[in-house]
Amino acid sequence: MKLLKIDDNKGYFVTRDDFATVDKITKDDILRLVNLTLDEEEVEFDEFNDDTLKNQAHKIIYKSVFEKLQNIKERRQEFKDESERLYLSEYKTYRDDPSQEDAEDAGEDDPTEV
């Protein structure tokens, strides 16, 4: 899946159904691109090239987003391993201690709790 591309001297990022110019990118778009980079097996980005992008704003934004996503792609397994380690101890606690499950169930059924 191609997430970033350069076409007609402009930088683009993938939206839900097409591509939009990078000067229109929002923080929600960036979060979606990060998630796609982490979740998808095959992601692609057109290599940043200072000569190809003519618009100065496109150069700055595209380069920044490209470098961050490329870094995430290269460290993808490290991110996944770290997130699994973060929740491993909590998982083991709930798995090994059945009273934790009973305590949660009691809280859900208690109508006086807000």
Coordinates of N, CA and C in Angstrom, one line a residue:
M1 N 0.8 -1.2 0.0 CA 0.0 0.0 0.0 C 0.9 1.2 0.0
K2 N 0.7 2.1 -0.9 CA 1.5 3.3 -1.0 C 0.8 4.4 -0.1
L3 N 1.6 4.9 0.8 CA 1.1 5.9 1.7 C 1.5 7.4 1.3
L4 N 2.7 7.5 0.8 CA 3.1 8.8 0.3 C 3.6 8.7 -1.1
K5 N 3.3 9.7 -1.9 CA 3.8 9.7 -3.3 C 4.1 11.2 -3.7
I6 N 4.9 11.2 -4.7 CA 5.3 12.5 -5.4 C 4.8 12.4 -6.8
D7 N 4.0 13.4 -7.2 CA 3.5 13.3 -8.6 C 3.3 14.8 -9.0
D8 N 3.7 15.1 -10.2 CA 3.5 16.4 -10.8 C 4.1 17.5 -9.9
N9 N 5.3 17.2 -9.3 CA 6.1 18.1 -8.5 C 5.4 18.5 -7.2
K10 N 4.4 17.6 -6.7 CA 3.7 17.8 -5.5 C 3.8 16.6 -4.6
G11 N 3.7 16.8 -3.3 CA 3.7 15.6 -2.4 C 2.2 15.3 -2.0
Y12 N 2.0 14.0 -1.9 CA 0.6 13.5 -1.6 C 0.7 12.4 -0.5
F13 N -0.4 12.3 0.3 CA -0.6 11.3 1.2 C -1.9 10.6 0.9
V14 N -2.0 9.3 1.3 CA -3.2 8.5 1.1 C -4.3 8.9 2.0
T15 N -5.5 9.1 1.5 CA -6.6 9.3 2.4 C -7.4 8.0 2.4
R16 N -8.6 8.1 2.9 CA -9.4 6.8 3.0 C -9.7 6.3 1.6
D17 N -9.9 7.1 0.6 CA -10.3 6.7 -0.7 C -9.5 7.2 -1.9
D18 N -8.5 8.1 -1.6 CA -7.7 8.7 -2.7 C -6.4 9.3 -2.1
F19 N -5.9 10.3 -2.8 CA -4.7 11.0 -2.3 C -5.0 12.4 -2.1
A20 N -4.4 13.1 -1.2 CA -4.5 14.6 -1.0 C -3.1 15.2 -0.9
T21 N -3.0 16.4 -1.2 CA -1.7 17.1 -1.1 C -1.3 17.2 0.4
V22 N 0.0 17.1 0.6 CA 0.5 17.1 2.0 C 0.3 18.4 2.8
D23 N 0.0 19.5 2.1 CA -0.2 20.7 2.8 C -1.6 20.7 3.5
K24 N -2.4 19.7 3.2 CA -3.8 19.6 3.8 C -3.8 18.5 4.9
I25 N -2.7 17.9 5.2 CA -2.6 16.9 6.2 C -3.0 17.4 7.6
T26 N -3.7 16.6 8.4 CA -4.1 16.9 9.7 C -3.5 15.9 10.7
K27 N -3.6 16.2 12.0 CA -3.0 15.3 13.0 C -3.7 13.9 12.9
D28 N -5.0 13.9 12.6 CA -5.8 12.6 12.5 C -5.2 11.9 11.3
D29 N -4.9 12.5 10.2 CA -4.3 11.9 9.0 C -3.0 11.3 9.4
I30 N -2.2 12.0 10.1 CA -0.8 11.5 10.5 C -1.0 10.3 11.4
L31 N -1.9 10.3 12.3 CA -2.1 9.2 13.2 C -2.6 8.0 12.4
R32 N -3.4 8.2 11.4 CA -3.9 7.1 10.5 C -2.7 6.5 9.7
L33 N -1.8 7.4 9.2 CA -0.7 6.9 8.5 C 0.3 6.1 9.4
V34 N 0.5 6.6 10.6 CA 1.3 5.8 11.6 C 0.7 4.4 11.8
N35 N -0.6 4.4 12.1 CA -1.3 3.1 12.3 C -1.2 2.2 11.1
L36 N -1.3 2.7 9.9 CA -1.2 1.9 8.7 C 0.2 1.4 8.6
T37 N 1.2 2.2 8.9 CA 2.6 1.8 8.8 C 2.9 0.7 9.8
L38 N 2.3 0.7 10.9 CA 2.5 -0.3 11.9 C 1.7 -1.6 11.6
D39 N 0.5 -1.4 11.0 CA -0.4 -2.6 10.9 C -0.2 -3.3 9.5
E40 N 0.1 -2.6 8.5 CA 0.2 -3.2 7.2 C 1.6 -3.8 6.9
E41 N 1.6 -5.0 6.3 CA 2.8 -5.7 6.0 C 3.6 -4.9 5.0
E42 N 3.0 -4.5 4.0 CA 3.7 -3.8 2.8 C 3.2 -2.4 2.7
V43 N 4.0 -1.4 3.1 CA 3.8 0.0 2.9 C 4.9 0.6 2.1
E44 N 4.5 1.5 1.3 CA 5.5 2.2 0.4 C 5.4 3.7 0.5
F45 N 6.6 4.3 0.3 CA 6.6 5.8 0.2 C 7.5 6.1 -1.0
D46 N 7.1 7.1 -1.7 CA 8.1 7.6 -2.7 C 9.2 8.3 -2.0
E47 N 10.4 8.0 -2.4 CA 11.6 8.6 -1.7 C 11.6 10.1 -1.8
F48 N 11.9 10.8 -0.7 CA 12.0 12.2 -0.7 C 13.1 12.7 -1.6
N49 N 12.8 13.6 -2.5 CA 13.8 14.2 -3.4 C 13.6 15.7 -3.4
D50 N 14.5 16.4 -3.0 CA 14.4 17.9 -2.9 C 14.2 18.5 -4.2
D51 N 14.7 17.9 -5.3 CA 14.6 18.5 -6.6 C 13.2 18.2 -7.3
T52 N 12.5 17.2 -6.8 CA 11.3 16.8 -7.4 C 10.1 17.7 -6.9
L53 N 10.2 18.0 -5.7 CA 9.1 18.9 -5.1 C 9.5 20.3 -5.3
K54 N 8.6 21.1 -5.9 CA 8.9 22.5 -6.2 C 8.3 23.4 -5.2
N55 N 7.2 23.1 -4.6 CA 6.6 23.9 -3.5 C 7.3 23.7 -2.2
Q56 N 7.8 24.8 -1.6 CA 8.6 24.8 -0.4 C 7.8 24.2 0.8
A57 N 6.5 24.5 0.9 CA 5.7 23.9 2.0 C 5.6 22.3 1.8
H58 N 5.5 21.9 0.6 CA 5.4 20.5 0.3 C 6.7 19.8 0.6
K59 N 7.8 20.5 0.3 CA 9.2 19.9 0.6 C 9.3 19.7 2.1
I60 N 9.0 20.7 2.9 CA 9.1 20.6 4.4 C 8.2 19.5 5.0
I61 N 7.0 19.6 4.6 CA 6.0 18.6 5.2 C 6.3 17.2 4.7
Y62 N 6.5 17.0 3.4 CA 6.7 15.7 2.9 C 7.9 15.1 3.5
K63 N 9.0 15.8 3.6 CA 10.3 15.3 4.1 C 10.1 14.9 5.6
S64 N 9.4 15.7 6.4 CA 9.2 15.4 7.8 C 8.3 14.1 8.0
V65 N 7.2 14.1 7.3 CA 6.3 12.9 7.4 C 7.0 11.7 6.8
F66 N 7.7 11.8 5.7 CA 8.4 10.7 5.1 C 9.5 10.1 6.1
E67 N 10.3 11.0 6.7 CA 11.3 10.5 7.6 C 10.7 9.8 8.8
K68 N 9.7 10.3 9.4 CA 9.0 9.7 10.6 C 8.4 8.4 10.2
L69 N 7.7 8.3 9.1 CA 7.1 7.0 8.7 C 8.1 6.0 8.4
Q70 N 9.2 6.4 7.7 CA 10.2 5.5 7.3 C 10.9 4.9 8.6
N71 N 11.1 5.8 9.6 CA 11.7 5.3 10.9 C 10.7 4.3 11.6
I72 N 9.4 4.6 11.5 CA 8.5 3.7 12.2 C 8.5 2.4 11.4
K73 N 8.5 2.4 10.1 CA 8.5 1.2 9.3 C 9.7 0.3 9.6
E74 N 10.9 1.0 9.8 CA 12.1 0.2 10.1 C 12.1 -0.3 11.5
R75 N 11.4 0.3 12.4 CA 11.4 -0.1 13.8 C 10.0 -0.8 14.2
R76 N 9.3 -1.2 13.2 CA 8.0 -1.7 13.4 C 7.9 -2.8 14.4
Q77 N 8.8 -3.8 14.2 CA 8.8 -5.0 15.1 C 9.1 -4.6 16.6
E78 N 10.1 -3.6 16.7 CA 10.4 -3.1 18.0 C 9.2 -2.5 18.7
F79 N 8.4 -1.7 18.0 CA 7.2 -1.1 18.5 C 6.2 -2.1 19.0
K80 N 6.0 -3.1 18.1 CA 5.1 -4.2 18.5 C 5.5 -5.0 19.7
D81 N 6.8 -5.3 19.8 CA 7.4 -6.0 20.9 C 7.2 -5.2 22.2
E82 N 7.5 -3.9 22.1 CA 7.4 -3.1 23.3 C 5.9 -3.0 23.8
S83 N 5.0 -2.8 22.8 CA 3.6 -2.7 23.3 C 3.1 -4.1 23.9
E84 N 3.6 -5.2 23.4 CA 3.2 -6.5 24.0 C 3.8 -6.6 25.4
R85 N 5.0 -6.1 25.6 CA 5.7 -6.2 26.9 C 4.9 -5.3 27.9
L86 N 4.4 -4.1 27.4 CA 3.7 -3.2 28.3 C 2.5 -3.8 29.0
Y87 N 1.8 -4.7 28.2 CA 0.6 -5.2 28.7 C 0.7 -6.7 29.2
L88 N 1.9 -7.2 29.1 CA 2.1 -8.6 29.5 C 1.9 -8.8 31.0
S89 N 2.4 -7.9 31.8 CA 2.2 -8.1 33.3 C 0.8 -8.0 33.7
E90 N 0.0 -7.1 33.1 CA -1.4 -7.0 33.4 C -2.2 -8.2 32.9
Y91 N -1.8 -8.7 31.7 CA -2.4 -9.9 31.2 C -2.2 -11.1 32.1
K92 N -1.0 -11.2 32.6 CA -0.6 -12.3 33.5 C -1.4 -12.2 34.8
T93 N -1.5 -11.0 35.3 CA -2.3 -10.8 36.6 C -3.7 -11.2 36.4
Y94 N -4.4 -10.9 35.4 CA -5.8 -11.3 35.2 C -5.9 -12.7 34.8
R95 N -4.9 -13.3 34.1 CA -5.0 -14.7 33.8 C -4.8 -15.5 35.0
D96 N -3.9 -15.2 35.9 CA -3.5 -16.0 37.0 C -4.4 -15.7 38.2
D97 N -5.1 -14.6 38.3 CA -5.9 -14.3 39.5 C -7.4 -14.2 39.2
P98 N -8.1 -15.3 39.3 CA -9.5 -15.3 39.0 C -10.3 -14.3 39.8
S99 N -9.9 -13.9 41.0 CA -10.6 -12.9 41.7 C -10.7 -11.6 41.1
Q100 N -9.7 -11.3 40.2 CA -9.8 -10.0 39.5 C -11.0 -10.0 38.5
E101 N -11.3 -11.1 37.9 CA -12.4 -11.2 37.0 C -13.7 -11.0 37.8
D102 N -13.8 -11.6 39.0 CA -15.0 -11.5 39.8 C -15.2 -10.1 40.2
A103 N -14.1 -9.4 40.6 CA -14.2 -8.0 41.0 C -14.7 -7.1 39.9
E104 N -14.3 -7.3 38.7 CA -14.7 -6.6 37.5 C -16.2 -6.8 37.3
D105 N -16.6 -8.1 37.3 CA -18.0 -8.4 37.1 C -18.9 -7.8 38.1
A106 N -18.5 -7.7 39.4 CA -19.3 -7.1 40.5 C -19.5 -5.6 40.2
G107 N -18.4 -5.0 39.7 CA -18.5 -3.5 39.4 C -19.4 -3.2 38.3
E108 N -19.6 -4.1 37.3 CA -20.4 -3.8 36.2 C -21.9 -4.0 36.6
D109 N -22.2 -4.9 37.5 CA -23.5 -5.2 37.9 C -24.1 -4.2 39.0
D110 N -23.2 -3.5 39.6 CA -23.6 -2.6 40.7 C -24.2 -1.3 40.2
P111 N -25.5 -1.1 40.3 CA -26.1 0.1 39.7 C -25.8 1.3 40.5
T112 N -25.3 1.2 41.7 CA -25.0 2.4 42.5 C -23.7 3.1 42.1
E113 N -22.8 2.3 41.3 CA -21.6 2.9 40.9 C -21.8 3.9 39.7
V114 N -21.1 5.0 39.7 CA -21.2 5.9 38.6 C -19.9 6.1 37.9

